[in-house]
Amino acid sequence: MKTSQMFFPTQREIPRDAELISHQMLVRGGFVKSVAAGVYSYLPLGWRVHEKISQIVRDEVKLFGAQELHMPVLVPRELLDESGRSSVPVLFALKDKNQRDFFLGFTHEEVVTDIVRSTVNSWKQMPLYLYQIQTKLRDEPRPRGGLIRGREFTMFDGYSFDSNEGDLDAIYRENYRAYERIFTRCGLKYLAVEADPGAIGGSENHEFMILTESGEDTVLRCDSCGYAANAERAEIPPSDVSDRPDLLVQDLVSTPGAHTVEEVCAFLKVSPQQLIKTIICTASDGTVVAGLVRGDRELNLPKFSRAVGIGALELADPATVVRVTNAPVGFAGPVELGVSVYVDLELKAGGNFVVGANAADAHLLNVTPCHNFEVTGWADIRTAVAGDSCPRCAGGILGDARGIEVGHIFKLGTKYSKDMNALFQNDKGEKYPVIMGCYGLGVSRTMAAAIEAHNDANGIAWPISIAPFEVAIIIANMKDEAQTTAAKDLYSSLKQAGVDALLEDRDERPGVKFKDIDLIGIPIQVVVGKALAEGAVEIGIRGSAEGRQRVAVETAASYVRNLVQSEKDKLQAS
Ligand code: ATP
Ligand code: MG
């Protein structure tokens, strides 16, 4: 491709709404164009990157026998009714002319299970792994950061079907390894972490995180044993400290206007560790429960939901809090509360805590679980933080980092096959639900995460495997015929050798060309300029400290080919 013919509307200004570097650079480099919040067109350069990532994904999953198919974006409502997912909040819903309900596909477990139940009925037809790379639509409440969180985005979604748990374990491992190869080939440092299964359900699951400061997720990991988990999920080992101090007499105190933990602590001159937060939550059937954590901790809703076991719990709305506690929001407490009370394990130690008094402007002092109120259940319901003990090894301490979730893989088990009646016959003729796994990878999010991980003041530093072009040949002076001829010759021989080369042949000042080539992140840069008078061109790697090397024009093509190969090899080997 020649830049003189290429459509790449670069811009100098940083788009006003773009906070993340990747968002700014994708727009500035002419990779994408915003259409609506969370909806983008991919311009030719952006689509090249998108397709290179997609191809790496295809190459790697094919290695374990995955087969590509393509499912529709329109999904009839009945399919999601079968699995109970027709009220998932991010669904885009619409009606056709005959008032029939449809959703726009947000993930395709139901559609693929429907294909399999009508075609697979014997253990002999499995293992089976089907995947697609397709547009997904989710009405995200907060579309953010360009391609990081879109409302329309591209996902690789794979689905496995097995007749026994052992085969599921095997395919899960194969897929896990394929993801490791994919992110390595994309030049990305990833960390696979244990994760919360969320709405999809199922047992074992891992998220693949790209570690960068701008990540939305917090991951915790143990430097001693390598345990790594999303902070949402990380377990907290039960502590053997359960000592109680001498218990004092419960006391009602007035705390006018003190609602928050900080306000109450300042007013009563106690530390947050001496206070218990009482958090009122509701289940979808309307049941109200309370979760208690120390004043300096956060209640973890997924853990709390699992502990209570009546489905996903949500924070209660203010009206419910007022109804249940007979007090304004901010004064809930466990004493005589009238709903089930679950207490975080950490509160087995210590005593004489401060709690809300279920009355306006009042708190209770000297309250201890089991002594002053009944405990329905003890459980690990707080969110883990850096400094917590490792749940897997003795003596390990968890550290934290920020990450972008680029992939999420699940062992689903029989969740969808049971709900949707996808059965097979085993070798004894008995019928069982198919055992499933599902595997998601954000193609568009990976593109943005790669920029978050690889950029500098001049623009994007794409890893060579996913750069829109591998090499740019920059003609310094278009009026110099020797330069244009030598550059075109080099361009043709690189193309012939299968190198993805770009010829920068615009009639622009050299400074403008260098800036644009740096901005769009072409990793190998060849300058055909003044040195040509001495029979040389200058070749270098974008942003490298060594700068550009002079190379004789006759050997330039083979020099570049070797450089491309060695850059690619670095990504394979790491
Ligand atoms: P998140 O927690 O970030 O909302 P999720 O857990 O809902 O994502 P999954 O259903 O696990 O996402 O989707 C699989 C993959 O698809 C994710 O790991 C991510 O890479 C990608 N993905 C999910 N939602 C979006 C989005 N709104 N925009 C871009 N990529 C997305
Ligand atoms: Mg996920």
PDB file of C-alpha atoms and ligand atoms in Angstrom, residues 138 195-197 200 205-207 405 407-410 445, ligand 2:
ATOM      1  CA  ARG A 138     -24.557  -4.872  24.722  1.00  0.00           C
ATOM      2  CA  ALA A 195     -12.582 -14.972  38.279  1.00  0.00           C
ATOM      3  CA  ASP A 196     -16.166 -14.591  39.321  1.00  0.00           C
ATOM      4  CA  PRO A 197     -18.423 -16.567  36.976  1.00  0.00           C
ATOM      5  CA  ILE A 200     -23.163 -17.133  33.069  1.00  0.00           C
ATOM      6  CA  ASN A 205     -13.302 -20.002  35.088  1.00  0.00           C
ATOM      7  CA  HIS A 206     -10.351 -17.772  34.278  1.00  0.00           C
ATOM      8  CA  GLU A 207      -9.953 -14.247  33.046  1.00  0.00           C
ATOM      9  CA  GLU A 405      -9.915  -8.225  30.956  1.00  0.00           C
ATOM     10  CA  GLY A 407     -10.549 -12.958  27.688  1.00  0.00           C
ATOM     11  CA  HIS A 408     -12.810 -15.034  29.895  1.00  0.00           C
ATOM     12  CA  ILE A 409     -13.175 -18.812  29.766  1.00  0.00           C
ATOM     13  CA  PHE A 410     -15.692 -20.927  31.650  1.00  0.00           C
ATOM     14  CA  ARG A 445     -10.723  -4.765  23.326  1.00  0.00           C
TER      15      ARG A 445
HETATM   16 MG    MG B   2     -16.023 -11.656  31.801  1.00  0.00          MG
END
